[in-house]
Amino acid sequence: MYRPAEGEQPLHQRLQKKHAKPHIMEEWVGKVYTTLCILVLVVTIVAIVYFVASRGLSTFLVNGVSLSGLLTGLKWDPEGDIPLFGALPFIFGSFSTSLLAALIAAPLGCCAAIFMTQIMPGFGRRVLQPVIELLAGIPSVVYGFVGLTVIVPLLRSTFPGQGIGIAAGALVLSVMILPTITTIATDALASLPFGLKEGSYALGATRWQTIYRIVIPTTLPSLLTGVVLGMSRAFGEALAVQMVIGNAPHIPHSLFESASTLTSAITLGMGNTVMGSAHNNALWSLALILLLMTFVFVFVVRFLERRNKR
Amino acid sequence: MSAKIANKLATAVIITITSLMVLAVVGLLGFIIVRGLGHISFHFLTSAPETIKAGGGIGPQLFNSIFLLLLTLIITIPLGLGAGIYMSEYAKPGRFTDSIRLVVEVLSSFPSIVIGLFGLLVIVNLFGFGFSLFSGALALTVFNLPLMVRITEQSLRGVPREQKEASLALGLSRWKTITSVMLPIAMPTIVTGTILAAGRVFGEAAALLFTAGMSSPRLDFTDWNPLSPFSPLNPFRPAETLAVHIWKINSEGLAPDAAQIAAGASAVLLIMVLIFNFAARWFGRLLHRKFTATK
Amino acid sequence: MKKILFLAVAVMLTVSLAACGTKGETGSGNTQNNGKTDTQAGGSAALSGSLLAAGSTALQPLVDQVSKKFMADPKYSGITVQVQGGGSGTGLTQVSGGQADIGNSDIYAEEKFKDADADKAKELVDHQVAVVAMATVVNKDITVDNLTKQQLVDIFTGKVTNWKDVGGQDEKITIVNRPSSSGTRKTFEKYALGTKSEDLQGSIQEDSSGTVKKLVAETPGAIGYLAFSYIDDSVKTLKYDGVEPKEENVVTGDYPVWAYEHMYTKGEPNEIAKAFLDYMVSVEVQNTDVVELGYIPVGKMQVKRDAAGTITK
């Protein structure tokens, strides 16, 4: 924390003797201040990773659960006579709900983005975008409640099964991540070089041909970035999903059967277990998996962005 | 010919899907607001909640939500601005800057439940802040900060290079250039972004369950001394926000009108978020007009 | 602009300094305050200080309600009681770690602190403040009125999956259970089933009584269990072994599915905690708030039960 300050000081003192310029001092203050801010940020994230990891790793170090047992085990029964920690159903549930949510939301988001940039830019950007961005502001508690009162009964009456499950979770999540995908897709489409599109039109291509052959292929990495970011948000969402997914620790046979995600397992169990018990540690391990997945998502996004720049 | 038909067809499909989406969104918003609107009254907005009797309100929760948001912003804005300025102006391209950017991105997509648990472990227990508004504000800062940094960085990058270079050429220090030339230009974007991010903070529940707590002590709204334990302004008292309150009465509510209270509170929450959104846009436009007209 | 910046830095510094300053005060304040009153209270009657009770969300409404009444009482006007949820496990962790003064729990601490942590349970002193009884509830379309213990066990372990096998119509059974860590589920398993229930494929698990009630009321063929206070006419209650789930039957011990609600302190409670706990079990509170919230007063019980589940008259 002190290092940049120390490094700068002799230089400043020298300069100050010569000129005694106040703006050098000012520059120094600015630099120290912003560096401090960034340090706070870095310390925070290091602390989070450290604490979650130290808790999450004790499942393996203290309770002697094997990593492969946790990742591939099918049975989750931490309170049983022989405690079993198989988190595969949760991992499966998290991946399938967020993937399905992205599959539902991505075409919708891209459609909206195309509409807003290619078909009716004025109306789209002034009216449509704010409306869709509103979705980002609705609290997840409200989403969960609406899901439980509207989507679950609807699914229950339309499809065989209890209505609760991966399908309900994915539907709720797809609405939640729609603004993320739409915003990024719109930005990507809007920043497309003007000449490309004009060139295509000049060659006699229709609008759809231009969109289909020029606009979408060139912006694909950015569109994918939006989808991945949306997925990562869906992956970490807790309260809304927990209310509509059913939470049985099993891999379901159908989309309409009770399933469970990493986040829902954590929300359900964390308050009821005492700190330091095997069950509690196992939940922290689930949190650690969530954390690592966040890193994976960020790396995927960066990879896509790098391809985009090329 | 077929290309033209395909064009028309595709346009029609896109317009249909988009309008269906808008209908769904408007329907969703309408559903929440209409269902709750009947329950909203002056009494509902100002009185304290009841445990078992009907007719409880959400007064303290509403106050707590707004106060918590203010506290969060007081902590986030200076830190976020500073870090954003560092990222866009001082950071030298290289592995260190790269990893900081990675850190910011990771932090911004952290699951809020993990942040809540981290808050319980570190802020509440280790630092001993207890279940308090301040703990809640710190937890919210953790995931508001990266947004703030990104917004600042992007809007500073959006400042035309010529303006920056002109200022530097006039002999102004880099810091002076940032604060008196670049920040005013970037301000409209920063303000809009901040308010939009604030809307998200307003509705957050998962991270607050374990940090700001789930109960509100009796508040004495005539006592404005921030150090008194009954004062609404005391940041070290536990506080239940509106989103947490909805979560609580949905799960363990015993009052006979719990469902209506939840519906009403959801509508209030949504209306607040709507106000934030419109305010952000309006204010951003106002600032933009002001800065571009005078400078 | 420079001024603004200095102001910003100053504000930030003050905020963080103030935070650090008050942190020290409040952090130790809780315990110091309590310590002070310990010595002070010997002479004077007026107690002052603060008290934090955290834990079980099922018990929270009761403690919340009583704490409001307690603080409104002029005798205790100097005391602030904070009530937090978080779950039984959090409550026990917090009280055992000294962050909370009282830990609310649905089950005995011995059942939560196991193996290596067993010593922690010994430090905690149990205060039983109410009795909560649970009833089996089903969706209203179910024609069955009574289930024997064996039938319940068969349903909750997955041996019976259709209502027709227990005397009802031809309808698939949907189980709405609690998560395996839940105190409510432990009580139900221990006293209604006498065995552990399985996390069956396709069964629903919810932690909150409100959601359980909603799901049982809406899902055809659903079965679950709820504390008496949450039962209303949206769901149907079943007899257990022919015994009606009613307070009279719980009090006599005929209806076995009940448990104590516990408020734990670490060691003997200090003056403030003791005042509050005494208030909690006072005749006035037990006969009004406890009953109003659907619990059964501890004093009314004609039978007693210990952590192992042994019943004494």
mmCIF file of C-alpha atoms in Angstrom, chain C residues 42-302:
data_model
loop_
_atom_site.group_PDB
_atom_site.id
_atom_site.type_symbol
_atom_site.label_atom_id
_atom_site.label_comp_id
_atom_site.label_asym_id
_atom_site.label_seq_id
_atom_site.Cartn_x
_atom_site.Cartn_y
_atom_site.Cartn_z
ATOM 1 C CA GLY C 42 -27.150 -5.588 41.948
ATOM 2 C CA GLY C 43 -28.341 -2.362 43.505
ATOM 3 C CA SER C 44 -30.765 -0.777 41.106
ATOM 4 C CA ALA C 45 -33.836 -2.312 39.549
ATOM 5 C CA ALA C 46 -33.595 -0.618 36.167
ATOM 6 C CA LEU C 47 -31.691 -2.702 33.673
ATOM 7 C CA SER C 48 -30.225 -1.286 30.535
ATOM 8 C CA GLY C 49 -28.326 -2.673 27.633
ATOM 9 C CA SER C 50 -28.996 -4.605 24.492
ATOM 10 C CA LEU C 51 -29.779 -8.160 23.720
ATOM 11 C CA LEU C 52 -29.497 -10.052 20.460
ATOM 12 C CA ALA C 53 -31.573 -13.152 19.854
ATOM 13 C CA ALA C 54 -30.911 -14.906 16.558
ATOM 14 C CA GLY C 55 -31.888 -18.165 14.943
ATOM 15 C CA SER C 56 -34.933 -20.200 14.023
ATOM 16 C CA THR C 57 -37.235 -18.513 11.550
ATOM 17 C CA ALA C 58 -40.132 -20.585 12.901
ATOM 18 C CA LEU C 59 -39.680 -19.128 16.368
ATOM 19 C CA GLN C 60 -38.892 -15.630 15.140
ATOM 20 C CA PRO C 61 -42.494 -14.325 14.968
ATOM 21 C CA LEU C 62 -43.076 -15.244 18.614
ATOM 22 C CA VAL C 63 -39.836 -13.787 19.940
ATOM 23 C CA ASP C 64 -40.346 -10.716 17.780
ATOM 24 C CA GLN C 65 -43.833 -10.173 19.134
ATOM 25 C CA VAL C 66 -42.813 -10.723 22.759
ATOM 26 C CA SER C 67 -39.770 -8.488 22.402
ATOM 27 C CA LYS C 68 -41.980 -5.622 21.258
ATOM 28 C CA LYS C 69 -44.173 -6.048 24.297
ATOM 29 C CA PHE C 70 -41.117 -6.414 26.528
ATOM 30 C CA MET C 71 -39.563 -3.175 25.341
ATOM 31 C CA ALA C 72 -42.880 -1.357 25.696
ATOM 32 C CA ASP C 73 -42.980 -2.357 29.366
ATOM 33 C CA PRO C 74 -41.758 0.644 31.403
ATOM 34 C CA LYS C 75 -39.867 -1.702 33.725
ATOM 35 C CA TYR C 76 -37.544 -2.723 30.917
ATOM 36 C CA SER C 77 -37.464 0.496 28.926
ATOM 37 C CA GLY C 78 -33.667 0.612 29.033
ATOM 38 C CA ILE C 79 -33.299 -2.665 27.213
ATOM 39 C CA THR C 80 -33.222 -3.085 23.464
ATOM 40 C CA VAL C 81 -33.948 -6.535 22.152
ATOM 41 C CA GLN C 82 -33.027 -7.402 18.602
ATOM 42 C CA VAL C 83 -34.496 -10.482 17.030
ATOM 43 C CA GLN C 84 -32.889 -12.007 13.964
ATOM 44 C CA GLY C 85 -33.732 -14.989 11.826
ATOM 45 C CA GLY C 86 -31.178 -16.973 9.908
ATOM 46 C CA GLY C 87 -32.186 -20.485 10.943
ATOM 47 C CA SER C 88 -31.600 -22.711 13.958
ATOM 48 C CA GLY C 89 -28.069 -23.558 12.872
ATOM 49 C CA THR C 90 -27.077 -19.916 12.551
ATOM 50 C CA GLY C 91 -28.643 -19.180 15.942
ATOM 51 C CA LEU C 92 -26.689 -21.922 17.666
ATOM 52 C CA THR C 93 -23.465 -20.955 15.910
ATOM 53 C CA GLN C 94 -23.897 -17.315 16.861
ATOM 54 C CA VAL C 95 -24.685 -17.967 20.521
ATOM 55 C CA SER C 96 -21.916 -20.497 20.841
ATOM 56 C CA GLY C 97 -19.449 -18.080 19.241
ATOM 57 C CA GLY C 98 -20.627 -15.267 21.500
ATOM 58 C CA GLN C 99 -21.983 -13.028 18.727
ATOM 59 C CA ALA C 100 -25.561 -13.434 19.891
ATOM 60 C CA ASP C 101 -26.833 -13.471 23.456
ATOM 61 C CA ILE C 102 -29.628 -15.902 22.787
ATOM 62 C CA GLY C 103 -29.782 -18.595 20.131
ATOM 63 C CA ASN C 104 -33.252 -19.627 19.035
ATOM 64 C CA SER C 105 -33.566 -23.215 17.927
ATOM 65 C CA ASP C 106 -36.259 -25.651 16.905
ATOM 66 C CA ILE C 107 -34.324 -28.636 18.165
ATOM 67 C CA TYR C 108 -31.961 -29.580 20.968
ATOM 68 C CA ALA C 109 -28.445 -28.210 20.559
ATOM 69 C CA GLU C 110 -27.138 -31.755 21.133
ATOM 70 C CA GLU C 111 -28.722 -32.753 17.847
ATOM 71 C CA LYS C 112 -26.923 -30.036 15.931
ATOM 72 C CA PHE C 113 -23.502 -30.069 17.582
ATOM 73 C CA LYS C 114 -22.316 -33.573 16.924
ATOM 74 C CA ASP C 115 -19.053 -35.477 16.988
ATOM 75 C CA ALA C 116 -16.188 -33.017 17.324
ATOM 76 C CA ASP C 117 -18.479 -30.155 18.279
ATOM 77 C CA ALA C 118 -20.311 -32.041 21.041
ATOM 78 C CA ASP C 119 -18.543 -29.959 23.701
ATOM 79 C CA LYS C 120 -20.097 -26.799 22.365
ATOM 80 C CA ALA C 121 -23.576 -28.092 23.169
ATOM 81 C CA LYS C 122 -22.542 -28.614 26.803
ATOM 82 C CA GLU C 123 -21.732 -24.941 27.248
ATOM 83 C CA LEU C 124 -25.206 -23.938 26.197
ATOM 84 C CA VAL C 125 -28.067 -23.619 28.645
ATOM 85 C CA ASP C 126 -31.479 -24.579 27.355
ATOM 86 C CA HIS C 127 -34.587 -22.452 28.001
ATOM 87 C CA GLN C 128 -37.753 -24.012 26.688
ATOM 88 C CA VAL C 129 -40.221 -21.258 25.939
ATOM 89 C CA ALA C 130 -43.036 -22.908 24.024
ATOM 90 C CA VAL C 131 -44.219 -26.120 22.458
ATOM 91 C CA VAL C 132 -44.844 -26.386 18.768
ATOM 92 C CA ALA C 133 -46.981 -29.178 17.391
ATOM 93 C CA MET C 134 -47.185 -30.269 13.793
ATOM 94 C CA ALA C 135 -49.904 -31.872 11.762
ATOM 95 C CA THR C 136 -49.840 -33.825 8.553
ATOM 96 C CA VAL C 137 -51.569 -31.787 5.866
ATOM 97 C CA VAL C 138 -52.770 -32.832 2.446
ATOM 98 C CA ASN C 139 -54.292 -31.229 -0.587
ATOM 99 C CA LYS C 140 -58.030 -30.745 -0.252
ATOM 100 C CA ASP C 141 -58.889 -33.208 -3.000
ATOM 101 C CA ILE C 142 -57.610 -36.140 -0.933
ATOM 102 C CA THR C 143 -60.389 -38.278 0.519
ATOM 103 C CA VAL C 144 -58.241 -39.939 3.194
ATOM 104 C CA ASP C 145 -58.851 -38.674 6.737
ATOM 105 C CA ASN C 146 -56.494 -40.736 8.795
ATOM 106 C CA LEU C 147 -53.047 -42.210 8.348
ATOM 107 C CA THR C 148 -51.403 -44.690 10.649
ATOM 108 C CA LYS C 149 -47.765 -44.331 11.587
ATOM 109 C CA GLN C 150 -46.848 -47.198 9.272
ATOM 110 C CA GLN C 151 -48.723 -45.644 6.352
ATOM 111 C CA LEU C 152 -46.925 -42.331 6.923
ATOM 112 C CA VAL C 153 -43.574 -44.099 7.026
ATOM 113 C CA ASP C 154 -44.425 -45.924 3.799
ATOM 114 C CA ILE C 155 -45.317 -42.655 2.110
ATOM 115 C CA PHE C 156 -42.273 -40.713 3.296
ATOM 116 C CA THR C 157 -39.831 -43.508 2.459
ATOM 117 C CA GLY C 158 -41.322 -44.049 -0.983
ATOM 118 C CA LYS C 159 -42.866 -47.495 -0.484
ATOM 119 C CA VAL C 160 -46.326 -46.149 -1.229
ATOM 120 C CA THR C 161 -46.625 -43.751 -4.128
ATOM 121 C CA ASN C 162 -50.355 -43.704 -4.780
ATOM 122 C CA TRP C 163 -53.198 -42.596 -2.540
ATOM 123 C CA LYS C 164 -55.231 -45.692 -3.411
ATOM 124 C CA ASP C 165 -52.796 -47.846 -1.420
ATOM 125 C CA VAL C 166 -53.706 -46.025 1.780
ATOM 126 C CA GLY C 167 -57.431 -46.006 1.174
ATOM 127 C CA GLY C 168 -57.842 -42.963 -1.021
ATOM 128 C CA GLN C 169 -58.568 -42.338 -4.672
ATOM 129 C CA ASP C 170 -56.249 -43.237 -7.533
ATOM 130 C CA GLU C 171 -53.852 -40.293 -7.422
ATOM 131 C CA LYS C 172 -50.080 -40.005 -7.342
ATOM 132 C CA ILE C 173 -48.649 -38.825 -4.041
ATOM 133 C CA THR C 174 -46.478 -35.709 -4.169
ATOM 134 C CA ILE C 175 -44.396 -35.257 -1.051
ATOM 135 C CA VAL C 176 -43.661 -31.727 0.120
ATOM 136 C CA ASN C 177 -40.818 -32.232 2.564
ATOM 137 C CA ARG C 178 -38.398 -29.938 4.388
ATOM 138 C CA PRO C 179 -34.644 -29.886 3.664
ATOM 139 C CA SER C 180 -32.738 -32.560 5.551
ATOM 140 C CA SER C 181 -31.139 -29.970 7.841
ATOM 141 C CA SER C 182 -34.465 -28.522 8.960
ATOM 142 C CA GLY C 183 -35.500 -28.746 12.606
ATOM 143 C CA THR C 184 -39.147 -29.130 11.661
ATOM 144 C CA ARG C 185 -38.298 -32.162 9.557
ATOM 145 C CA LYS C 186 -36.200 -33.669 12.359
ATOM 146 C CA THR C 187 -39.154 -33.333 14.725
ATOM 147 C CA PHE C 188 -41.542 -34.898 12.249
ATOM 148 C CA GLU C 189 -39.176 -37.767 11.503
ATOM 149 C CA LYS C 190 -38.445 -38.452 15.132
ATOM 150 C CA TYR C 191 -41.937 -38.314 16.582
ATOM 151 C CA ALA C 192 -44.297 -39.053 13.687
ATOM 152 C CA LEU C 193 -42.269 -41.510 11.637
ATOM 153 C CA GLY C 194 -39.782 -42.838 14.145
ATOM 154 C CA THR C 195 -37.355 -43.198 11.287
ATOM 155 C CA LYS C 196 -35.521 -41.022 8.793
ATOM 156 C CA SER C 197 -37.416 -40.063 5.675
ATOM 157 C CA GLU C 198 -35.784 -40.214 2.279
ATOM 158 C CA ASP C 199 -35.098 -37.369 -0.124
ATOM 159 C CA LEU C 200 -37.137 -39.092 -2.771
ATOM 160 C CA GLN C 201 -36.829 -38.495 -6.463
ATOM 161 C CA GLY C 202 -39.554 -36.035 -7.433
ATOM 162 C CA SER C 203 -40.315 -34.908 -3.896
ATOM 163 C CA ILE C 204 -40.452 -31.185 -3.272
ATOM 164 C CA GLN C 205 -38.386 -29.581 -0.527
ATOM 165 C CA GLU C 206 -39.113 -26.154 0.834
ATOM 166 C CA ASP C 207 -37.831 -24.582 4.001
ATOM 167 C CA SER C 208 -40.534 -22.062 4.687
ATOM 168 C CA SER C 209 -43.946 -22.850 6.099
ATOM 169 C CA GLY C 210 -45.615 -20.339 3.792
ATOM 170 C CA THR C 211 -44.284 -21.996 0.637
ATOM 171 C CA VAL C 212 -45.068 -25.488 1.939
ATOM 172 C CA LYS C 213 -48.645 -24.450 2.614
ATOM 173 C CA LYS C 214 -49.010 -22.856 -0.809
ATOM 174 C CA LEU C 215 -47.612 -25.911 -2.576
ATOM 175 C CA VAL C 216 -49.718 -28.404 -0.632
ATOM 176 C CA ALA C 217 -52.816 -26.316 -1.267
ATOM 177 C CA GLU C 218 -52.181 -26.103 -5.011
ATOM 178 C CA THR C 219 -50.542 -29.383 -6.025
ATOM 179 C CA PRO C 220 -52.985 -32.258 -6.539
ATOM 180 C CA GLY C 221 -52.160 -35.265 -4.373
ATOM 181 C CA ALA C 222 -49.700 -33.335 -2.197
ATOM 182 C CA ILE C 223 -48.820 -34.250 1.369
ATOM 183 C CA GLY C 224 -46.707 -32.262 3.802
ATOM 184 C CA TYR C 225 -46.547 -31.159 7.419
ATOM 185 C CA LEU C 226 -47.033 -27.802 9.067
ATOM 186 C CA ALA C 227 -46.915 -26.290 12.505
ATOM 187 C CA PHE C 228 -50.420 -25.712 13.901
ATOM 188 C CA SER C 229 -50.075 -21.938 13.587
ATOM 189 C CA TYR C 230 -49.784 -22.093 9.792
ATOM 190 C CA ILE C 231 -52.780 -24.334 9.191
ATOM 191 C CA ASP C 232 -55.829 -22.711 7.657
ATOM 192 C CA ASP C 233 -58.677 -23.901 5.473
ATOM 193 C CA SER C 234 -56.600 -23.973 2.287
ATOM 194 C CA VAL C 235 -55.249 -27.388 3.333
ATOM 195 C CA LYS C 236 -56.730 -30.445 4.998
ATOM 196 C CA THR C 237 -55.291 -31.907 8.212
ATOM 197 C CA LEU C 238 -55.104 -35.652 8.751
ATOM 198 C CA LYS C 239 -55.518 -37.665 11.937
ATOM 199 C CA TYR C 240 -52.430 -39.479 13.102
ATOM 200 C CA ASP C 241 -53.157 -43.052 14.218
ATOM 201 C CA GLY C 242 -56.729 -41.950 14.744
ATOM 202 C CA VAL C 243 -55.770 -39.015 17.000
ATOM 203 C CA GLU C 244 -56.966 -35.576 15.980
ATOM 204 C CA PRO C 245 -54.117 -33.051 15.812
ATOM 205 C CA LYS C 246 -55.463 -30.718 18.456
ATOM 206 C CA GLU C 247 -53.993 -28.889 21.392
ATOM 207 C CA GLU C 248 -55.929 -31.026 23.930
ATOM 208 C CA ASN C 249 -54.380 -34.180 22.535
ATOM 209 C CA VAL C 250 -50.897 -32.698 22.446
ATOM 210 C CA VAL C 251 -51.097 -31.571 26.058
ATOM 211 C CA THR C 252 -52.002 -35.049 27.285
ATOM 212 C CA GLY C 253 -49.283 -36.619 25.196
ATOM 213 C CA ASP C 254 -51.724 -38.575 23.027
ATOM 214 C CA TYR C 255 -50.600 -36.744 19.930
ATOM 215 C CA PRO C 256 -46.846 -37.205 19.800
ATOM 216 C CA VAL C 257 -45.748 -34.899 16.990
ATOM 217 C CA TRP C 258 -44.538 -31.908 18.949
ATOM 218 C CA ALA C 259 -41.299 -30.341 20.069
ATOM 219 C CA TYR C 260 -40.032 -27.638 22.355
ATOM 220 C CA GLU C 261 -38.909 -24.290 21.051
ATOM 221 C CA HIS C 262 -35.558 -23.526 22.643
ATOM 222 C CA MET C 263 -33.762 -20.326 23.476
ATOM 223 C CA TYR C 264 -30.160 -21.078 24.305
ATOM 224 C CA THR C 265 -27.714 -18.957 26.232
ATOM 225 C CA LYS C 266 -24.016 -19.587 26.584
ATOM 226 C CA GLY C 267 -23.592 -20.447 30.218
ATOM 227 C CA GLU C 268 -26.093 -18.980 32.652
ATOM 228 C CA PRO C 269 -27.874 -15.949 31.191
ATOM 229 C CA ASN C 270 -26.819 -12.482 32.342
ATOM 230 C CA GLU C 271 -29.266 -10.095 33.999
ATOM 231 C CA ILE C 272 -30.771 -8.767 30.794
ATOM 232 C CA ALA C 273 -31.126 -12.096 29.076
ATOM 233 C CA LYS C 274 -32.591 -13.545 32.242
ATOM 234 C CA ALA C 275 -35.122 -10.738 32.477
ATOM 235 C CA PHE C 276 -36.204 -11.364 28.916
ATOM 236 C CA LEU C 277 -36.332 -15.136 29.251
ATOM 237 C CA ASP C 278 -38.318 -14.830 32.473
ATOM 238 C CA TYR C 279 -40.683 -12.493 30.708
ATOM 239 C CA MET C 280 -40.973 -15.018 27.893
ATOM 240 C CA VAL C 281 -42.199 -17.778 30.221
ATOM 241 C CA SER C 282 -44.277 -15.474 32.417
ATOM 242 C CA VAL C 283 -47.918 -16.447 32.768
ATOM 243 C CA GLU C 284 -49.044 -13.321 30.963
ATOM 244 C CA VAL C 285 -46.994 -13.939 27.833
ATOM 245 C CA GLN C 286 -47.565 -17.670 27.807
ATOM 246 C CA ASN C 287 -51.326 -17.263 27.974
ATOM 247 C CA THR C 288 -51.631 -14.483 25.431
ATOM 248 C CA ASP C 289 -48.927 -14.202 22.779
ATOM 249 C CA VAL C 290 -47.827 -17.829 22.807
ATOM 250 C CA VAL C 291 -51.402 -19.001 22.334
ATOM 251 C CA GLU C 292 -52.231 -16.297 19.798
ATOM 252 C CA LEU C 293 -49.314 -17.326 17.628
ATOM 253 C CA GLY C 294 -50.438 -20.926 17.660
ATOM 254 C CA TYR C 295 -47.924 -22.377 20.095
ATOM 255 C CA ILE C 296 -48.761 -24.319 23.237
ATOM 256 C CA PRO C 297 -47.577 -22.923 26.577
ATOM 257 C CA VAL C 298 -44.874 -25.074 28.172
ATOM 258 C CA GLY C 299 -46.645 -25.040 31.525
ATOM 259 C CA LYS C 300 -49.740 -26.609 30.048
ATOM 260 C CA MET C 301 -47.965 -29.761 29.022
ATOM 261 C CA GLN C 302 -48.800 -32.765 31.157
#
